[in-house]
Amino acid sequence: MDSDLSDADSVGDLSFEAESPLAPPAELLERLPSCDWLLQGDRRQIFFPPLEAPGRPQEQRCWSPFLEHGRVPVVTEEVAREALLNFVNSKCCYGSAAATDLIIQELRQQTLCRYRLETFSESRISEWTFQPFTNHSVDGPQRGTSPRLWDIEVQVPPMFQEDTRKFQVPHSSLVKECHRCHGRGRYRCSGCHGASTVRCPSCSGAKRKAKPARRCPMCSGSGRQRCSTCSGRGNKTCATCKGEKKLLHFIQLVIVWKNSLFEFVSEHQLDCPGELLAKAKGETLFKDENTMVYPIIDFPLREISLASQRAIAEHNATLASRARVLQQRQTIELVPLTEVRYSYRGKTSVYYLYGTDHRVHVVDYPERGRCTNRVDGFWLLQEVEATLLAFGGSSPGKQGIQQCLGTCTQ
């Protein structure tokens, strides 16, 4: 494709790559009569499915069986100390003596309610795209009417698992001249401007070196070198059409399956970070899954009922105009939280146990020292970094060093 230029496609007639647009003009792509267009930006269309009516009535629930079944075991001093020891042993710079010898003074336990709403939705967006045309068969409007985008059947991924897939819409293909090279299949090299050679960087085109006075060895005294950008051809194959001169334009359907999440944790009096409680492992008290779930209105803890009503209203308002809801799931979980107040060597402090798996959050552990392995490792990597820079290599930087060492956290 790069050999033998015709008279009509001589190097002098070729335009530069930078002078050509990266995308075809809108008027180049005629609107297909079979599609229901709703313009959203430049050559991108979004399609809305019809809203579906609720399939079941709202129902009252009796919460006594759920609450009786979902009792969380009480945390004892033995359990609290064992959880702390497991936590300390997992940290390289924590000593275990304090966890063994500290005196537990008080255990304050509270069971929180965590409400979650998941809404699994599907949205469909169409856009014009193209690929080099290689003289293969074209599935254009002459072969039939393109289906409406929501009539195209696709395999839905498992519920609540996000995914994105792309499909070519049937009967939407059009063959056009490449808009970037104007159908030539190549463009003039921007490095040498079509001359095939460039000024020698060693002698700046002077042909000779001043010190010592001799003929320039890099260009052999010619003052010019072969252009490395185009390998001395003066032109380059069009990167858009790959030298094929034509493009196959077609409508691409982009389907996005998204799982929207709403979380709410009931109020508590213990000073444990909320982001830990949102991720804590809990015991499922109630689960409701259907195409559409209804707000909880009669839960004994009123803030959970309010959270459910707010979550469903927010998801419905947000998704109704841009996606189709496939499934909803709401859950109520019991999350245990225990504040352990202790004394060690005359100093009083606290740590927290959260979740059914007794994760630990330490406020101020009394036996936390410098991590020898981490300090030695950081020094070693600094030495490696200095060596790399000395021999012309690149520095891994602070982020690279941290990735090698890991992060020593609580």
C-alpha positions as a printed NumPy array, in Angstrom:
array([[  0.   ,   0.   ,   0.   ],
       [  3.022,   2.311,   0.529],
       [  4.71 ,   1.766,  -2.835],
       [  4.153,   3.501,  -6.192],
       [  2.267,   6.757,  -5.894],
       [ -0.001,   7.646,  -8.817],
       [  0.201,  11.068, -10.446],
       [ -2.998,  12.12 ,  -8.744],
       [ -1.648,  11.099,  -5.359],
       [  1.819,  12.605,  -5.583],
       [  3.561,  13.704,  -2.415],
       [  3.012,  17.325,  -3.258],
       [ -0.753,  16.816,  -3.293],
       [ -0.912,  15.107,   0.061],
       [ -2.124,  17.097,   3.05 ],
       [ -0.56 ,  17.009,   6.476],
       [ -2.044,  14.779,   9.164],
       [ -2.578,  17.735,  11.522],
       [ -4.633,  19.596,   8.911],
       [ -7.255,  16.846,   8.675],
       [-10.071,  16.331,  11.193],
       [-10.039,  13.393,  13.578],
       [-13.75 ,  12.647,  13.13 ],
       [-16.078,  12.96 ,  10.144],
       [-18.334,  16.003,   9.937],
       [-21.907,  15.477,  11.107],
       [-23.376,  16.089,   7.645],
       [-21.324,  13.19 ,   6.278],
       [-23.423,  10.637,   8.122],
       [-27.03 ,  10.754,   7.048],
       [-29.709,   9.885,   9.55 ],
       [-31.097,   6.392,   9.143],
       [-34.917,   6.537,   8.867],
       [-35.496,   3.459,  11.038],
       [-33.937,   4.79 ,  14.241],
       [-35.717,   6.874,  16.878],
       [-33.143,   9.623,  17.423],
       [-32.864,  11.788,  20.487],
       [-29.768,  13.952,  20.245],
       [-27.421,  14.002,  23.246],
       [-24.22 ,  15.8  ,  22.308],
       [-22.091,  15.33 ,  19.203],
       [-23.199,  12.273,  17.196],
       [-24.22 ,  10.381,  20.354],
       [-27.805,   9.339,  20.977],
       [-29.442,   7.972,  24.104],
       [-32.622,   5.941,  24.013],
       [-35.168,   5.681,  26.789],
       [-37.239,   2.542,  27.381],
       [-40.938,   2.782,  28.262],
       [-41.64 ,   2.939,  31.971],
       [-43.157,  -0.205,  33.425],
       [-45.933,  -0.178,  35.983],
       [-45.313,  -1.737,  39.43 ],
       [-46.084,  -5.428,  39.463],
       [-47.162,  -5.972,  43.068],
       [-48.9  ,  -3.993,  45.827],
       [-47.218,  -2.608,  48.904],
       [-47.424,  -4.911,  51.897],
       [-47.229,  -4.597,  55.664],
       [-44.615,  -6.634,  57.494],
       [-44.39 ,  -8.065,  60.99 ],
       [-40.86 ,  -7.419,  62.238],
       [-40.947,  -9.471,  65.459],
       [-39.693, -12.743,  63.862],
       [-36.867, -10.9  ,  62.101],
       [-35.721,  -9.107,  65.243],
       [-35.85 , -12.242,  67.369],
       [-33.837, -14.217,  64.819],
       [-31.209, -11.547,  64.281],
       [-29.685, -11.294,  67.735],
       [-25.911, -10.701,  67.72 ],
       [-23.85 , -12.587,  70.374],
       [-22.479, -10.507,  73.24 ],
       [-18.732,  -9.764,  73.117],
       [-16.854, -11.02 ,  76.195],
       [-13.478,  -9.866,  77.539],
       [-11.893, -13.033,  76.169],
       [-13.235, -12.362,  72.683],
       [-12.17 ,  -8.694,  72.841],
       [ -8.587,  -9.567,  73.88 ],
       [ -8.248, -12.33 ,  71.288],
       [ -9.422,  -9.992,  68.519],
       [ -6.854,  -7.374,  69.566],
       [ -4.037,  -9.967,  69.658],
       [ -4.929, -11.159,  66.15 ],
       [ -4.904,  -7.565,  64.967],
       [ -1.542,  -6.781,  66.614],
       [  0.083,  -9.957,  65.234],
       [ -0.889,  -8.886,  61.705],
       [  1.074,  -5.618,  62.064],
       [  4.854,  -5.63 ,  61.749],
       [  5.385,  -2.603,  63.999],
       [  2.958,  -3.44 ,  66.839],
       [  4.143,  -5.161,  70.014],
       [  1.99 ,  -7.891,  71.549],
       [  2.928,  -7.273,  75.192],
       [  0.387,  -4.472,  75.626],
       [ -2.416,  -6.565,  74.12 ],
       [ -1.582,  -9.388,  76.523],
       [ -1.161,  -7.336,  79.719],
       [ -3.695,  -4.52 ,  79.367],
       [ -6.605,  -4.447,  81.808],
       [-10.058,  -4.284,  80.251],
       [-12.185,  -1.938,  82.333],
       [-15.443,  -1.672,  80.405],
       [-17.202,  -3.109,  77.357],
       [-19.854,  -0.949,  75.716],
       [-21.735,  -2.812,  73.006],
       [-24.241,  -1.486,  70.545],
       [-25.929,  -3.181,  67.588],
       [-26.387,  -0.936,  64.59 ],
       [-28.727,  -1.329,  61.632],
       [-27.324,  -0.882,  58.161],
       [-29.727,  -0.377,  55.266],
       [-28.66 ,  -0.976,  51.66 ],
       [-30.506,  -0.497,  48.401],
       [-29.038,  -1.843,  45.165],
       [-30.62 ,  -0.961,  41.839],
       [-29.375,  -2.89 ,  38.822],
       [-30.108,  -0.946,  35.646],
       [-29.396,  -1.051,  31.934],
       [-28.79 ,   1.986,  29.738],
       [-28.279,   2.021,  25.991],
       [-26.352,   4.648,  24.065],
       [-25.722,   4.694,  20.315],
       [-22.854,   6.404,  18.569],
       [-21.353,   6.552,  15.109],
       [-18.032,   4.744,  14.814],
       [-15.927,   3.489,  11.919],
       [-13.268,   1.053,  10.855],
       [-11.152,   0.637,   7.676],
       [-13.211,  -0.739,   4.804],
       [-11.58 ,  -3.841,   3.303],
       [-14.059,  -4.527,   0.498],
       [-16.128,  -6.91 ,   2.606],
       [-19.916,  -7.133,   2.451],
       [-21.777,  -4.135,   3.82 ],
       [-24.841,  -4.567,   6.045],
       [-26.535,  -1.309,   5.061],
       [-30.113,   0.014,   4.905],
       [-30.625,  -1.798,   1.588],
       [-30.706,  -5.072,   3.534],
       [-33.546,  -4.093,   5.789],
       [-34.728,  -1.783,   8.514],
       [-32.546,  -1.3  ,  11.583],
       [-34.296,  -2.429,  14.759],
       [-35.081,  -0.013,  17.543],
       [-32.261,  -0.154,  20.035],
       [-34.387,  -1.482,  22.891],
       [-35.664,  -4.239,  20.588],
       [-32.171,  -5.685,  20.144],
       [-31.946,  -8.76 ,  22.37 ],
       [-28.703,  -9.311,  24.262],
       [-27.565, -11.62 ,  27.047],
       [-27.913,  -9.822,  30.387],
       [-25.047, -10.42 ,  32.86 ],
       [-25.81 , -11.862,  36.322],
       [-27.902,  -9.493,  38.398],
       [-26.025,  -6.764,  40.291],
       [-22.76 ,  -7.42 ,  38.368],
       [-21.682,  -4.379,  36.351],
       [-20.61 ,  -4.757,  32.74 ],
       [-20.272,  -2.806,  29.469],
       [-20.678,  -4.294,  25.993],
       [-20.698,  -2.931,  22.454],
       [-22.674,  -4.198,  19.464],
       [-22.995,  -3.201,  15.812],
       [-26.559,  -2.229,  14.971],
       [-27.847,  -4.334,  12.037],
       [-28.398,  -2.584,   8.679],
       [-26.699,   0.659,   9.8  ],
       [-23.441,   0.491,   7.811],
       [-22.309,   3.11 ,   5.287],
       [-19.098,   3.247,   3.221],
       [-17.464,   6.671,   2.923],
       [-14.195,   8.118,   1.711],
       [-11.711,   8.483,   4.569],
       [-12.196,  11.95 ,   6.028],
       [ -8.632,  12.177,   7.336],
       [ -6.61 ,  11.488,   4.181],
       [ -9.417,  12.446,   1.774],
       [ -9.358,   9.014,   0.17 ],
       [ -5.637,   8.972,  -0.657],
       [ -4.646,   6.345,   1.894],
       [ -1.613,   8.366,   2.982],
       [ -0.616,  11.846,   4.105],
       [  2.505,  13.969,   3.795],
       [  5.032,  13.406,   6.587],
       [  4.999,  16.254,   9.091],
       [  8.643,  15.598,  10.012],
       [ 10.251,  16.226,   6.633],
       [  7.316,  17.942,   4.861],
       [  7.488,  15.348,   2.111],
       [ 11.197,  15.866,   1.361],
       [ 12.221,  12.435,   2.709],
       [ 15.252,  13.978,   4.448],
       [ 15.824,  16.394,   7.333],
       [ 18.693,  18.642,   8.395],
       [ 21.463,  16.699,  10.096],
       [ 21.143,  17.266,  13.864],
       [ 24.886,  16.8  ,  14.374],
       [ 26.218,  19.504,  12.059],
       [ 22.956,  21.484,  11.675],
       [ 23.244,  21.142,   7.904],
       [ 26.78 ,  22.655,   7.699],
       [ 28.224,  19.348,   6.385],
       [ 31.353,  19.746,   8.496],
       [ 32.201,  19.683,  12.18 ],
       [ 34.105,  22.724,  13.517],
       [ 35.914,  20.931,  16.35 ],
       [ 37.841,  19.092,  15.079],
       [ 37.54 ,  20.431,  11.534],
       [ 36.403,  17.435,   9.509],
       [ 33.52 ,  16.148,   7.466],
       [ 30.46 ,  15.361,   9.573],
       [ 30.516,  11.591,  10.137],
       [ 26.792,  11.373,  10.89 ],
       [ 25.568,  12.64 ,   7.508],
       [ 28.774,  11.846,   5.542],
       [ 29.102,  15.514,   4.61 ],
       [ 25.71 ,  15.81 ,   2.945],
       [ 24.174,  17.986,   5.644],
       [ 21.   ,  15.93 ,   5.61 ],
       [ 19.712,  12.663,   7.016],
       [ 16.91 ,  10.312,   6.147],
       [ 13.733,  11.269,   7.968],
       [ 13.136,   8.828,  10.822],
       [  9.437,   9.697,  11.051],
       [  8.549,   8.279,   7.628],
       [ 11.715,   6.194,   7.029],
       [ 12.628,   8.441,   4.101],
       [  9.425,   7.921,   2.104],
       [  8.104,  11.467,   2.475],
       [  4.655,  10.187,   3.369],
       [  2.969,   7.936,   5.907],
       [  0.122,   5.475,   5.698],
       [ -3.085,   7.001,   7.003],
       [ -3.577,   5.748,  10.555],
       [ -7.367,   6.153,  10.292],
       [ -8.106,   3.998,   7.239],
       [ -4.85 ,   1.974,   7.419],
       [ -4.229,   2.87 ,   3.782],
       [ -7.552,   1.432,   2.579],
       [ -8.813,   4.912,   1.479],
       [-12.383,   4.177,   2.611],
       [-14.093,   3.766,   5.973],
       [-17.04 ,   1.658,   7.012],
       [-19.245,   3.807,   9.267],
       [-21.875,   2.105,  11.419],
       [-24.001,   2.738,  14.486],
       [-22.554,   1.145,  17.581],
       [-24.81 ,   0.221,  20.47 ],
       [-23.148,   0.652,  23.875],
       [-24.949,  -1.117,  26.713],
       [-23.971,  -0.312,  30.285],
       [-25.207,  -2.407,  33.19 ],
       [-24.71 ,  -0.527,  36.435],
       [-25.407,  -1.35 ,  40.071],
       [-26.338,   1.823,  41.957],
       [-25.813,   1.593,  45.722],
       [-27.359,   3.49 ,  48.618],
       [-26.109,   2.832,  52.174],
       [-27.235,   4.114,  55.538],
       [-26.023,   3.201,  59.033],
       [-28.164,   4.026,  62.038],
       [-26.909,   6.528,  64.591],
       [-24.681,   5.412,  67.44 ],
       [-23.013,   6.983,  70.453],
       [-19.615,   5.293,  70.038],
       [-16.755,   7.156,  68.352],
       [-15.943,   4.696,  65.545],
       [-15.397,   5.987,  61.982],
       [-18.504,   5.67 ,  59.836],
       [-16.593,   4.459,  56.761],
       [-15.533,   1.347,  58.709],
       [-19.105,   0.581,  59.695],
       [-20.283,   0.929,  56.094],
       [-17.866,  -1.836,  55.046],
       [-18.241,  -4.026,  58.132],
       [-19.561,  -7.555,  57.863],
       [-23.076,  -7.836,  59.286],
       [-25.833, -10.363,  59.869],
       [-28.67 , -10.137,  57.381],
       [-31.915,  -9.361,  59.17 ],
       [-34.122,  -8.755,  56.135],
       [-33.763,  -9.018,  52.341],
       [-36.261,  -7.999,  49.68 ],
       [-35.43 ,  -8.52 ,  45.998],
       [-37.709,  -7.926,  43.038],
       [-38.026,  -6.015,  39.79 ],
       [-39.202,  -3.126,  41.957],
       [-39.072,  -2.981,  45.75 ],
       [-41.276,  -0.809,  47.919],
       [-40.192,   1.47 ,  50.764],
       [-40.08 ,   0.067,  54.275],
       [-42.568,   2.104,  56.278],
       [-43.069,   0.247,  59.552],
       [-39.594,  -0.774,  60.777],
       [-39.219,  -0.319,  64.578],
       [-36.233,   1.99 ,  64.008],
       [-37.797,   4.944,  62.213],
       [-34.557,   6.228,  60.677],
       [-34.253,   2.95 ,  58.728],
       [-37.763,   3.407,  57.312],
       [-36.929,   6.976,  56.322],
       [-33.67 ,   5.85 ,  54.716],
       [-35.531,   3.227,  52.67 ],
       [-38.082,   5.756,  51.45 ],
       [-35.368,   8.273,  50.555],
       [-33.172,   5.686,  48.796],
       [-35.952,   4.331,  46.577],
       [-37.133,   7.828,  45.689],
       [-33.594,   8.929,  44.788],
       [-32.871,   5.879,  42.625],
       [-36.185,   6.103,  40.814],
       [-35.752,   9.822,  40.14 ],
       [-32.163,   9.406,  38.959],
       [-32.618,   6.352,  36.755],
       [-36.1  ,   6.864,  35.346],
       [-34.912,   9.278,  32.65 ],
       [-31.816,   7.426,  31.475],
       [-31.993,   3.702,  32.21 ],
       [-34.213,   0.679,  32.578],
       [-34.343,  -0.859,  36.051],
       [-33.888,  -4.63 ,  35.834],
       [-33.78 ,  -5.583,  39.512],
       [-33.731,  -4.013,  42.958],
       [-32.552,  -5.429,  46.249],
       [-32.86 ,  -3.9  ,  49.706],
       [-31.378,  -5.379,  52.865],
       [-31.232,  -4.611,  56.556],
       [-28.202,  -5.943,  58.418],
       [-27.264,  -5.954,  62.067],
       [-23.699,  -4.706,  62.613],
       [-22.26 ,  -5.192,  66.121],
       [-20.022,  -2.463,  67.518],
       [-18.148,  -2.741,  70.81 ],
       [-16.076,  -0.078,  72.554],
       [-13.363,  -1.633,  74.717],
       [-12.054,   0.724,  77.38 ],
       [ -8.769,  -0.444,  78.931],
       [ -5.797,   0.698,  81.012],
       [ -2.125,  -0.059,  80.444],
       [  0.717,   1.275,  82.617],
       [ -1.521,   3.897,  84.133],
       [ -2.866,   5.191,  80.842],
       [ -6.476,   4.732,  79.714],
       [ -7.472,   4.314,  76.073],
       [-10.017,   2.547,  73.857],
       [-10.259,   0.321,  70.821],
       [-13.25 ,  -0.868,  68.845],
       [-14.528,  -4.198,  67.587],
       [-16.894,  -3.914,  64.643],
       [-18.673,  -6.407,  62.417],
       [-19.564, -10.038,  62.988],
       [-15.96 , -11.007,  62.183],
       [-14.632,  -8.745,  65.002],
       [-12.471,  -6.345,  63.016],
       [-10.402,  -3.987,  65.2  ],
       [ -9.944,  -0.227,  65.061],
       [ -7.278,   1.09 ,  67.463],
       [ -7.321,   4.724,  68.525],
       [ -3.888,   4.953,  70.174],
       [ -2.125,   1.632,  70.668],
       [  0.473,   1.98 ,  73.475],
       [  3.119,  -0.316,  71.976],
       [  3.609,   0.897,  68.471],
       [  7.197,   1.501,  67.399],
       [  9.268,   2.128,  64.308],
       [  8.99 ,  -0.596,  61.692],
       [ 12.596,  -1.756,  61.236],
       [ 11.866,  -3.745,  58.084],
       [ 10.11 ,  -0.77 ,  56.515],
       [ 12.882,   1.706,  57.365],
       [ 15.62 ,  -0.637,  56.116],
       [ 13.633,  -1.375,  52.979],
       [ 13.089,   2.331,  52.276],
       [ 16.831,   2.968,  52.663],
       [ 17.605,   0.104,  50.283],
       [ 15.198,   1.385,  47.639],
       [ 16.685,   4.858,  47.929],
       [ 20.073,   3.329,  47.149],
       [ 18.598,   1.526,  44.136],
       [ 16.979,   4.776,  42.985],
       [ 20.295,   6.646,  43.198],
       [ 22.017,   3.9  ,  41.183],
       [ 19.341,   3.995,  38.472],
       [ 19.65 ,   7.771,  38.133],
       [ 23.45 ,   7.552,  37.966],
       [ 23.236,   5.248,  34.942],
       [ 20.549,   7.222,  33.148],
       [ 17.563,   5.244,  34.365],
       [ 14.29 ,   6.647,  35.657],
       [ 13.349,   7.069,  39.291],
       [ 10.494,   4.941,  40.672],
       [  9.428,   7.961,  42.739],
       [  7.715,   8.04 ,  46.11 ],
       [  4.659,   6.192,  44.83 ],
       [  6.768,   3.417,  43.337],
       [  8.707,   3.009,  46.576],
       [  5.492,   2.813,  48.573],
       [  4.118,   0.167,  46.212],
       [  7.264,  -1.918,  46.714],
       [  7.179,  -1.587,  50.5  ],
       [  3.439,  -1.682,  51.025],
       [  1.661,   0.637,  53.442],
       [  1.927,   0.005,  57.162],
       [ -1.443,   1.081,  58.555],
       [ -3.464,   0.454,  61.642]])
